[in-house]
CSV table of C-alpha atoms in Angstrom, one decimal:
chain,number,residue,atom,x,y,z
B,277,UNK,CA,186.6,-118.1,120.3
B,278,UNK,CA,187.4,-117.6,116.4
B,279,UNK,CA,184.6,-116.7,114.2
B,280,UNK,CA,183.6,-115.3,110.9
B,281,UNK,CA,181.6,-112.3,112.0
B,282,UNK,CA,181.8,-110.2,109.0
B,283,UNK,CA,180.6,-106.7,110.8
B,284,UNK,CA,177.0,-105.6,111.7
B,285,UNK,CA,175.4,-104.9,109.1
B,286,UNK,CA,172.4,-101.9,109.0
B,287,UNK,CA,169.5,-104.4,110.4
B,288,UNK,CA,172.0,-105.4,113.5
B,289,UNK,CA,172.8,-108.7,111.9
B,290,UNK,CA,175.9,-110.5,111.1
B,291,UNK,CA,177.1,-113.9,110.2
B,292,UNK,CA,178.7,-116.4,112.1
B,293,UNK,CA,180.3,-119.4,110.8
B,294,UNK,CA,178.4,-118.6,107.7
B,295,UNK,CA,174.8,-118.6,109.4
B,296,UNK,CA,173.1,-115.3,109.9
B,297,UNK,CA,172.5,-114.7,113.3
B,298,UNK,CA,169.0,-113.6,112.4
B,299,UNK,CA,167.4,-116.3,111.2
B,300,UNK,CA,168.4,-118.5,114.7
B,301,UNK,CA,166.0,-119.2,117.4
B,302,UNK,CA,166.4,-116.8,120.0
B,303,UNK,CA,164.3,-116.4,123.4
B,304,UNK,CA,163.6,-113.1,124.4
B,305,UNK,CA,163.4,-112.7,128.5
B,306,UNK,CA,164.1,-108.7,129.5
B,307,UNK,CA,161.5,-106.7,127.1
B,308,UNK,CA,159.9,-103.7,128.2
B,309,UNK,CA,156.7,-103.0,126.0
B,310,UNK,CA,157.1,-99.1,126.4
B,311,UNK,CA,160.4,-99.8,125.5
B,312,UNK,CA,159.9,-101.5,122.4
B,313,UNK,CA,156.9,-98.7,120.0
B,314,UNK,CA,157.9,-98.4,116.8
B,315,UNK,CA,158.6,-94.5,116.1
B,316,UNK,CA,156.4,-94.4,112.8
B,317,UNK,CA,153.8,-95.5,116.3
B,318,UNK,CA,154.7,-93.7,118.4
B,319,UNK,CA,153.9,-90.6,116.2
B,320,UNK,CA,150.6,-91.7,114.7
B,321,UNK,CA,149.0,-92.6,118.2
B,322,UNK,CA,150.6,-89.1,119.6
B,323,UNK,CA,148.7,-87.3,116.7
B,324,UNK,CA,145.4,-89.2,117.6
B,325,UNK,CA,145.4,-88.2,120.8
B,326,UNK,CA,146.9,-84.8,119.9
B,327,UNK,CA,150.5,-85.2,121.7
B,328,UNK,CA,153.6,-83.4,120.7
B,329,UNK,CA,156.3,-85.3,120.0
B,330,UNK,CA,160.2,-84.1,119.5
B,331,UNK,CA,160.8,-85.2,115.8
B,332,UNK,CA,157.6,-86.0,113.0
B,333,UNK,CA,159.6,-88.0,110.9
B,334,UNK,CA,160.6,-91.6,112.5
B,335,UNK,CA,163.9,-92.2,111.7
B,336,UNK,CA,164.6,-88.8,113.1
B,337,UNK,CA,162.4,-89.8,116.4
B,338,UNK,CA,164.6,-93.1,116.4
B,339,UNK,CA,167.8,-91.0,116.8
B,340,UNK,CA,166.4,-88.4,119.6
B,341,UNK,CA,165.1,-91.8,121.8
B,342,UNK,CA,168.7,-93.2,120.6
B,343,UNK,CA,170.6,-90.1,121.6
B,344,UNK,CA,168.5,-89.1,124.9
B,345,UNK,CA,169.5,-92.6,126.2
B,346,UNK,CA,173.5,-92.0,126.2
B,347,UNK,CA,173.4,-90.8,129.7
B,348,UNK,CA,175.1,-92.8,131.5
B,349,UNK,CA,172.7,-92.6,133.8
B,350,UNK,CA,169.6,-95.2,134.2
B,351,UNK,CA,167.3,-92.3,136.1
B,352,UNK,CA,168.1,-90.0,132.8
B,353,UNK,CA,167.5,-92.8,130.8
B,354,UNK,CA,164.0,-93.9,132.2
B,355,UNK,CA,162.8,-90.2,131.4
B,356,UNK,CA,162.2,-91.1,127.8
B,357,UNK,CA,159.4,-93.5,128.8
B,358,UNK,CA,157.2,-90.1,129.4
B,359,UNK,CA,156.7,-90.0,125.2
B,360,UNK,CA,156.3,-93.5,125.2
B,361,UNK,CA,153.6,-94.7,127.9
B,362,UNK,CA,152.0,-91.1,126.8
B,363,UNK,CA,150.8,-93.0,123.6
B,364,UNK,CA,149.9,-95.9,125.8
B,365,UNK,CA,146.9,-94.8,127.7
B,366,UNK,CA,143.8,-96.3,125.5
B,367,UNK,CA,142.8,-100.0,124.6
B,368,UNK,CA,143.1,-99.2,120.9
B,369,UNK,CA,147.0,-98.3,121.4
B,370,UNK,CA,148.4,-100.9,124.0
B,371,UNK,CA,146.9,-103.3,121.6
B,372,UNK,CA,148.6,-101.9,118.7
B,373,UNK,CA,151.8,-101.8,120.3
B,374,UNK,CA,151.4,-105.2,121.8
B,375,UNK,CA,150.6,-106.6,118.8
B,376,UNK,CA,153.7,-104.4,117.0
B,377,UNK,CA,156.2,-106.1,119.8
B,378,UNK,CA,155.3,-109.2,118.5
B,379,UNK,CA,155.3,-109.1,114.9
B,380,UNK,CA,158.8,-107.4,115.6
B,381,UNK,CA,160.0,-110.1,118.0
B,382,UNK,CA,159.2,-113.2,115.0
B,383,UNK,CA,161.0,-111.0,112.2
B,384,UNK,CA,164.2,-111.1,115.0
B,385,UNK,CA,164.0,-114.6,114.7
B,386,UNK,CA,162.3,-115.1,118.7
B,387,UNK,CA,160.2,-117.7,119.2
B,388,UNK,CA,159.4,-117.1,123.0
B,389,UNK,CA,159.2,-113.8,124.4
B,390,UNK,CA,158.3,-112.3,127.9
B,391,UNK,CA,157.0,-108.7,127.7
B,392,UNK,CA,157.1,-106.5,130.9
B,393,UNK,CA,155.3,-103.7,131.5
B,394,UNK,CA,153.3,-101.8,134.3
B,395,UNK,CA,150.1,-101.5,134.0
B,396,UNK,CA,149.9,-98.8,136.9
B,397,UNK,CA,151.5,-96.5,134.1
B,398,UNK,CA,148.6,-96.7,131.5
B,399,UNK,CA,145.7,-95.6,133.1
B,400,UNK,CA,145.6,-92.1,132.4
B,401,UNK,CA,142.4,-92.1,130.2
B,402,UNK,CA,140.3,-93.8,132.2
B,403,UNK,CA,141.4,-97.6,132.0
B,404,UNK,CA,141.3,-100.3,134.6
B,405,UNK,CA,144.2,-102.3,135.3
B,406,UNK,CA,142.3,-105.1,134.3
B,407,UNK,CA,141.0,-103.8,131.1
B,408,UNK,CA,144.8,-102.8,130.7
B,409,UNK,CA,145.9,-105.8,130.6
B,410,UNK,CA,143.3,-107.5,129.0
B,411,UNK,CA,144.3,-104.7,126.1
B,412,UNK,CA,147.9,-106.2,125.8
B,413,UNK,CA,146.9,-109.9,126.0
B,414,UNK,CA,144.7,-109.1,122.8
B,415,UNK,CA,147.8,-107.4,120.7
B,416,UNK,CA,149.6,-110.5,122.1
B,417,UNK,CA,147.3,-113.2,120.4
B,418,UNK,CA,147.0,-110.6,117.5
B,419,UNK,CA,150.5,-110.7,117.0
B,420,UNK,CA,151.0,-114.6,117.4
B,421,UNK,CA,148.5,-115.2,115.3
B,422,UNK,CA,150.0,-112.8,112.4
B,423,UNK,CA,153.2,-114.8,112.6
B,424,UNK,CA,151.1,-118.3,112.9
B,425,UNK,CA,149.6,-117.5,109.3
B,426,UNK,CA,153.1,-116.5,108.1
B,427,UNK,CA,154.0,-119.8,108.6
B,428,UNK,CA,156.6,-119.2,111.9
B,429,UNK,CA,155.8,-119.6,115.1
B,430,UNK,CA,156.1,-117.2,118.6
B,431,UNK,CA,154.8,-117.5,122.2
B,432,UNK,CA,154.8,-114.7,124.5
B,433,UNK,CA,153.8,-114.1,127.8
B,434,UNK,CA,153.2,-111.0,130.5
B,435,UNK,CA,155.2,-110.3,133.0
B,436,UNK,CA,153.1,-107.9,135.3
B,437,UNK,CA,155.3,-105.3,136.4
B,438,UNK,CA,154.9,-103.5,139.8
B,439,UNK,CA,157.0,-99.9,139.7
B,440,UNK,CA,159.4,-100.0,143.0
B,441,UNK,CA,159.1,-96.6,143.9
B,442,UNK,CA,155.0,-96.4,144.2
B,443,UNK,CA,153.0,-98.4,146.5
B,444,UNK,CA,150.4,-100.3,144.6
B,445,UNK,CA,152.9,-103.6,144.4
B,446,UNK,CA,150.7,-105.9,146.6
B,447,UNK,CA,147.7,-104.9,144.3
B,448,UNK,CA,149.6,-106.0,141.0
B,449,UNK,CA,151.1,-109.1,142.6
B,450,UNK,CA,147.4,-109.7,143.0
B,451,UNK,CA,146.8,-108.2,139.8
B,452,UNK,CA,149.5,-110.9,138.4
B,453,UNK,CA,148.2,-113.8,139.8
B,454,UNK,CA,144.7,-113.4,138.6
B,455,UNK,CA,146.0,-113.3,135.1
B,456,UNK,CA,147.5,-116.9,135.4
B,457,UNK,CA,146.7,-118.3,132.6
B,458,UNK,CA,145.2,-115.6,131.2
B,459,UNK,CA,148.6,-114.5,129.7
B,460,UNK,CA,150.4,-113.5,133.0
B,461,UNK,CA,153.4,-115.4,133.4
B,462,UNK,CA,155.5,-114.0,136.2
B,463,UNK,CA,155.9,-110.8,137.8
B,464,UNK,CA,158.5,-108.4,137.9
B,465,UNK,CA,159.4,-104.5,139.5
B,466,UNK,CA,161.2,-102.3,137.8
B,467,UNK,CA,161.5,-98.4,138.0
B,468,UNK,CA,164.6,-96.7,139.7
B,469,UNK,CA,166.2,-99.0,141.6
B,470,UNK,CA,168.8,-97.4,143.8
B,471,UNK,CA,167.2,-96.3,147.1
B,472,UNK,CA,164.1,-98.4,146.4
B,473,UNK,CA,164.9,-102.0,147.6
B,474,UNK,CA,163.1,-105.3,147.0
B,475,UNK,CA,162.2,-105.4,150.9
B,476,UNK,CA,159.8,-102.4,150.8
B,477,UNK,CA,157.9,-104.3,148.8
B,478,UNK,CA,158.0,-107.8,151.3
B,479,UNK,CA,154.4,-108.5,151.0
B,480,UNK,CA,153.8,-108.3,147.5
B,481,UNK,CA,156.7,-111.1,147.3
B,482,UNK,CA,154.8,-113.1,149.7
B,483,UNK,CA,151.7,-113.0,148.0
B,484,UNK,CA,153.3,-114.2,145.5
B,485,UNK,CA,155.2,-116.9,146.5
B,486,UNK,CA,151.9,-117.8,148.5
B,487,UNK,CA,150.6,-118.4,145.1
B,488,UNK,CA,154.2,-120.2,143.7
B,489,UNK,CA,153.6,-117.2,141.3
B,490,UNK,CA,156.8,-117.0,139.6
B,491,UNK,CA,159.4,-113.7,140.1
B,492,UNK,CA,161.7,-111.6,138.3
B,493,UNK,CA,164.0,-108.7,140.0
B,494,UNK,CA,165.5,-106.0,138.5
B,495,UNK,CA,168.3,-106.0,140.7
B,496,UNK,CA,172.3,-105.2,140.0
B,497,UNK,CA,171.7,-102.5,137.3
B,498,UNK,CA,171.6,-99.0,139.4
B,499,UNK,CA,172.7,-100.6,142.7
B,500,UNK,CA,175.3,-103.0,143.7
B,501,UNK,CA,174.9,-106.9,145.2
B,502,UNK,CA,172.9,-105.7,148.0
B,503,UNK,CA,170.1,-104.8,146.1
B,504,UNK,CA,170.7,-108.5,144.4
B,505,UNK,CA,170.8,-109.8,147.9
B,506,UNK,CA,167.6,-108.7,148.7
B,507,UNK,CA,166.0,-109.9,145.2
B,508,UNK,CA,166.9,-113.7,146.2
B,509,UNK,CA,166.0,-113.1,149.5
B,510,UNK,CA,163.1,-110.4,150.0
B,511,UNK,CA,161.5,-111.0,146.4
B,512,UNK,CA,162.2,-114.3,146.2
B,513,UNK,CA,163.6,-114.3,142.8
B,514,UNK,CA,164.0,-117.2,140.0
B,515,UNK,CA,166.2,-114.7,137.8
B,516,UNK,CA,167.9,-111.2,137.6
B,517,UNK,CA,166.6,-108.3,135.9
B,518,UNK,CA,170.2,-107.4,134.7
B,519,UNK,CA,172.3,-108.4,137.4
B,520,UNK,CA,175.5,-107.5,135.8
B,521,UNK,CA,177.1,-105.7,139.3
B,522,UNK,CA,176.8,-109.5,140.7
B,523,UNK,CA,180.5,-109.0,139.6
B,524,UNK,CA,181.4,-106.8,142.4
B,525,UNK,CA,181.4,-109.6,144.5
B,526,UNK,CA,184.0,-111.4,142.3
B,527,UNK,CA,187.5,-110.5,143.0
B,528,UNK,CA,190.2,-110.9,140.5
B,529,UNK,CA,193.3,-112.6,142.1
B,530,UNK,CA,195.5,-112.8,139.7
B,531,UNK,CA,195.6,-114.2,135.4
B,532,UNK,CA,197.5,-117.1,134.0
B,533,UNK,CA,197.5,-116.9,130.6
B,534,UNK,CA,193.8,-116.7,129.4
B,535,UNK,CA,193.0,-117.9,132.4
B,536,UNK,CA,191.5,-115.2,135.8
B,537,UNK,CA,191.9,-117.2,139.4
B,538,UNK,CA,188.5,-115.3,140.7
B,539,UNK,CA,187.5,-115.6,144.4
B,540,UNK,CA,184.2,-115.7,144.9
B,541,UNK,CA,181.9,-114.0,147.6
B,542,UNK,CA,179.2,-115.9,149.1
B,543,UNK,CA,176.5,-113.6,146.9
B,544,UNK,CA,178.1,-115.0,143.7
B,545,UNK,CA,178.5,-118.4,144.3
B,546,UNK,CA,174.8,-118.7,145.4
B,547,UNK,CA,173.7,-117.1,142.2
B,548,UNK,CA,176.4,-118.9,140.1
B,549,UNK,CA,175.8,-122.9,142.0
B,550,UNK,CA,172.2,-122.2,141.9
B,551,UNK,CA,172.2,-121.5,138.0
B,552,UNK,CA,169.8,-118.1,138.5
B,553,UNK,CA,169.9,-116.7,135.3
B,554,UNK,CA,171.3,-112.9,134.8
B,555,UNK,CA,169.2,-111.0,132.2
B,556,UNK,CA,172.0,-109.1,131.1
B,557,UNK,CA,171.5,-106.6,128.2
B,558,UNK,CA,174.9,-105.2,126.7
B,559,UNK,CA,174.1,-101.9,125.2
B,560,UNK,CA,171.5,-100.6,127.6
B,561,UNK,CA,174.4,-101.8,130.3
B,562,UNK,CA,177.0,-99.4,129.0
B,563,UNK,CA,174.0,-96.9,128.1
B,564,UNK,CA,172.9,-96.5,131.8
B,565,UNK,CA,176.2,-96.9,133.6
B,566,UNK,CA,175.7,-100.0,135.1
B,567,UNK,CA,179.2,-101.4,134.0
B,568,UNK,CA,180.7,-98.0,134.6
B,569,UNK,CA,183.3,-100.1,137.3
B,570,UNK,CA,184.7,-101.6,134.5
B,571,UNK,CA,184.7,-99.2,131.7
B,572,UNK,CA,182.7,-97.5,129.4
B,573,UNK,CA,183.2,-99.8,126.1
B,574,UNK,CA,181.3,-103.3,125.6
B,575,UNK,CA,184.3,-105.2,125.3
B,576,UNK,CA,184.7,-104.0,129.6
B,577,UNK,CA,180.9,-105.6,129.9
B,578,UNK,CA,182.1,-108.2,132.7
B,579,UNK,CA,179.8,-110.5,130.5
B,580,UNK,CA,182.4,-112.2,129.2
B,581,UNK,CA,183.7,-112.8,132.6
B,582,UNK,CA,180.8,-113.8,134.2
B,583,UNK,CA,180.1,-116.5,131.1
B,584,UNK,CA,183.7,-118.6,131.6
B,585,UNK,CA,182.9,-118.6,135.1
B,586,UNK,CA,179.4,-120.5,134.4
B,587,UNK,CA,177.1,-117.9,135.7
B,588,UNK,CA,174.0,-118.3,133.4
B,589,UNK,CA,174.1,-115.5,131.2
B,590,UNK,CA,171.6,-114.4,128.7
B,591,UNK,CA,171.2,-112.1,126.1
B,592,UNK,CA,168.2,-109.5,126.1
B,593,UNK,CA,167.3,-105.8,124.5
B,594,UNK,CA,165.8,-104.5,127.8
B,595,UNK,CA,164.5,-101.4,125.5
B,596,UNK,CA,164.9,-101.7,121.5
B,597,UNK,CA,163.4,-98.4,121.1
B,598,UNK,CA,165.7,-96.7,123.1
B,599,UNK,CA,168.8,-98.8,122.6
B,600,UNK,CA,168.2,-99.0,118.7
B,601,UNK,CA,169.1,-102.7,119.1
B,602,UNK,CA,167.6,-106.0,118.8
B,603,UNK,CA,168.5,-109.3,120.4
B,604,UNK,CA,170.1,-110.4,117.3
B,605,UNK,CA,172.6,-106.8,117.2
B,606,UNK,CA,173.2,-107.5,120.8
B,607,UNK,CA,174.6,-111.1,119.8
B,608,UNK,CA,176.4,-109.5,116.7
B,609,UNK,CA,177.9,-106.9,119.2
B,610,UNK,CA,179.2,-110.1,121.6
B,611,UNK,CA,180.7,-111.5,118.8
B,612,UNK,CA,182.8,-108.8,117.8
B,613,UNK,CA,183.6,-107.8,121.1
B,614,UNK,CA,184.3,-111.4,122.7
B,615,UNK,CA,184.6,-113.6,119.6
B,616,UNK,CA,181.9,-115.5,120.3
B,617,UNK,CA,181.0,-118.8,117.8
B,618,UNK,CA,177.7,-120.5,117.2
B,619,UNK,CA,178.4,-122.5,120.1
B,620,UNK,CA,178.5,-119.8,122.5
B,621,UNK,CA,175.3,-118.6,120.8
B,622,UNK,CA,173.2,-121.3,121.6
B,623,UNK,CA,174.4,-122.0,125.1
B,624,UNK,CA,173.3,-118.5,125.5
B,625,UNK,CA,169.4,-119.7,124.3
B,626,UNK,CA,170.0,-122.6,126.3
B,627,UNK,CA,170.0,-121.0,129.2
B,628,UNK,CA,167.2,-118.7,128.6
B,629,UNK,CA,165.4,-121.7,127.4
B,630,UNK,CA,166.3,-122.8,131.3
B,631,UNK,CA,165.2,-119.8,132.7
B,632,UNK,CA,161.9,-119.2,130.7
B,633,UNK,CA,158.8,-118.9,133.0
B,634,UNK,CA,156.8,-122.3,131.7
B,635,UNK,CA,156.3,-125.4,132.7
B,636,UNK,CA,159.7,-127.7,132.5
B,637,UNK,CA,157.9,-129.6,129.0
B,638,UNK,CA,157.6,-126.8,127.7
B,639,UNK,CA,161.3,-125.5,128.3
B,640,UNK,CA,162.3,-128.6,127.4
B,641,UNK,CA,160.5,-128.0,123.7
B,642,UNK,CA,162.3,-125.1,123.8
B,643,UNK,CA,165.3,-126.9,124.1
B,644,UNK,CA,164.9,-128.7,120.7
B,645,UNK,CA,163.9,-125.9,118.6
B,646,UNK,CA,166.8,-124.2,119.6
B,647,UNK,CA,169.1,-127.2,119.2
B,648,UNK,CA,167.0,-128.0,115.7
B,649,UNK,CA,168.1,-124.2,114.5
B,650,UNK,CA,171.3,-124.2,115.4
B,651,UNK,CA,171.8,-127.8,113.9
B,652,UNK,CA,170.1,-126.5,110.7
C-alpha cells in the first residue's frame, strides 16, 4: 500500500502519512531482557564486577553486539548473550536493567510489554531463582512508575523462560506459576531450538496447562513446522515465538496479478483459522537465517505473505541490543520494504493487542488506546 515514509531516520523512526511512527501505541510481545542492556550498562556493571568487555566506549560496544550478530546463524548469534547475562548475575543489576528495558520501552512509544528471560541464567553469584525474579519484578515497577510520573503510561509483565536444552523446565514452569500475579504472565522456552523439541519438555507443558498457565513457544526460527507442530501440540501453545518457517507449509501455486493462489498444509491452516499469533521479528529473522529459504533481504521476509493471507502477524525486536533496532525501526523497515500505511500499522497492534497474555478486559483496553492513537 502507498505511503509517505520518508526514510529511517538515525533513532529508527519515520513518518507515515504524516504521523511519526514513534509516537503510536505499540505493544511489545517477543523481548528478551539480556537482549535489550543498554551498552553504556552493560560496561558500567562489567566494571563493578571487574568483567572485560570488547569495546569501553558504548557506541563502539553497540557496533561489536551489532556486528557479532550478522551470522546468519541463530547458534552464533545467541553467543553474544555470554557478555550480557555476565552483567546480570546480582540483584542490584537485573534491577537496573529491568528497570532500563522499561524506561526504553515508553520512550518507543510501548504501552504493554512482555519481557522474557531465564532466570536459570542469572544465578552465578549466589542468587535464588526466586530472589531473581523478584529482582526483575522491582526494576519492572521502578520503570513503570518512572514513566507514570512522566505523565505516559506502560504495563509489562514476565514471561518466565525455561532454556530448551537444560533440564530444569518443570522447575520454572513451577517457578512461573507461583509468580501469577506477582508479575509472571506466561511462560516461554527459548535457547537453541533445532535438535531440542517442545516434547522433551512434555511435563513442564502439563504443569502448566494443569494450572491454565498461559504459553509461548519459540518455535519456526532455527527449525522448520515440525518443531511448530510440536509447540501447539506438546507445549500447548497460545502463540509463536517467531514462527516465520510456518511458511514452509504454504505452497505457492501460481500469481495473478498481485494476487498468490497458496495451498495450504494442514499446519498452516490450523495456525492461520485458529488466529495463533506469529511473533515475527524482521531483522533478527534475516540476522539468524531463519528466512534464509527465501532470501537474504527483508523485502524476501515471507511476512508480507503471511499478512495478505490473514495469519496474525506481529511486530517485535526479539533482541534490541543485538539487532540495533527498536519496534518502531522494525515498522519503519516494513514500510519501506512492503509499503505498509497506518492501517496496516495498527492491524498489526491489533493483533498483538489480541494475543497479549491478560485478561480479555484488559486486551480489550488495549484495543482503544491503540485505536485512540492511531485516530489521534
Amino acid at each position: 500500500m502507498p505511503t509517505d515514509a520518508t526514510g529511517i531516520d538515525a533513532t529508527g523512526d519515520a513518518t507515515v502519512q504524516g504521523v511519526s511512527l514513534r509516537s503510536l501505541p505499540k505493544i511489545s510481545l517477543h523481548d528478551h531482557l539480556d537482549g535489550a542492556l543498554r551498552p553504556a550498562t552493560i560496561i558500567e556493571l562489567a566494571d563493578a564486577v571487574g568483567l572485560e568487555v570488547p569495546e569501553s566506549d558504548p557506541a563502539a560496544l553497540g557496533r561489536w553486539f551489532a556486528a557479532q550478530s550478522d551470522s546468519g546463524s541463530l547458534v552464533e548469534y545467541l553467543k553474544t548473550f555470554d557478555l550480557t547475562t555476565s552483567v546480570m548475575q546480582t540483584r542490584e543489576g537485573l534491577t537496573r536493567v529491568a528497570r532500563e528495558f522499561v524506561e526504553d520501552l515508553a520512550d518507543d512509544g510501548v504501552v504493554y510489554g512482555e519481557v522474557r528471560w531465564a532466570p536459570e541464567q542469572h544465578l552465578a553469584r549466589g542468587l535464588s531463582l526466586e530472589e531473581a525474579v523478584e529482582a526483575v519484578q522491582a526494576g519492572i515497577e521502578e520503570g513503570e512508575d518512572i514513566v507514570d510520573r512522566s505523565g505516559r503510561s506502560i504495563r509489562v509483565g514476565q514471561l518466565v523462560t525455561a532454556m530448551r536444552h537444560t533440564d530444569r523446565s518443570l522447575e520454572i514452569a513451577k517457578l512461573a506459576v507461583a509468580f501469577r500475579g506477582r508479575g509472571a504472565v506466561g511462560f516461554d522456552i527459548a535457547g537453541p531450538e533445532d535438535g531440542f523439541p517442545p516434547s522433551r519438555h512434555r511435563a513442564a507443558f502439563d504443569h502448566l496447562a494443569e494450572n491454565f498457565f498461559p504459553v509461548t513457544v519459540h518455535a519456526g526460527e532455527a527449525a522448520g513446522p515440525d518443531s511448530i507442530r510440536s509447540a501447539l501440540i506438546d507445549g500447548r501453545a497460545l502463540r509463536l515465538g517467531h514462527g516465520v518457517r510456518i511458511a514452509e507449509d504454504l505452497e505457492i501455486m501460481g500469481r495473478d496479478g498481485d494476487e498468490v493462489q497458496v495451498r495450504f498444509g494442514d499446519l498452516a491452516r490450523w495456525v492461520r483459522d485458529r488466529e495463533i499469533p506469529l511473533e515475527l521479528s524482521p531483522s533478527s529473522n534475516l540476522q539468524t537465517g531463519a528466512i534464509a529459504a527465501w532470501g537474504t533481504e527483508l523485502a524476501d521476509h515471507p511476512f508480507d505473505l503471511l499478512y495478505q493471507l490473514g495469519f496474525a502477524v506481529t511486530v517485535n525486536v526479539d533482541n534490541r541490543t543485538m539487532s540495533a533496532t527498536s519496534i518502531t525501526r522494525e515498522l519503519s523497515l516494513l514500510v519501506d520494504a512492503f509499503g505498509y500505511d497506518l492501517e496496516d500499522l495498527e492491524s498489526f497492534q491489533f493483533n498483538a493487542a489480541a494475543g497479549a497474555f491478560l485478561p480479555v478486559e484488559e486486551r480489550e483496553e488495549l484495543v482503544e488506546i491503540i485505536a485512540e492513537g492511531f485516530d489521534a
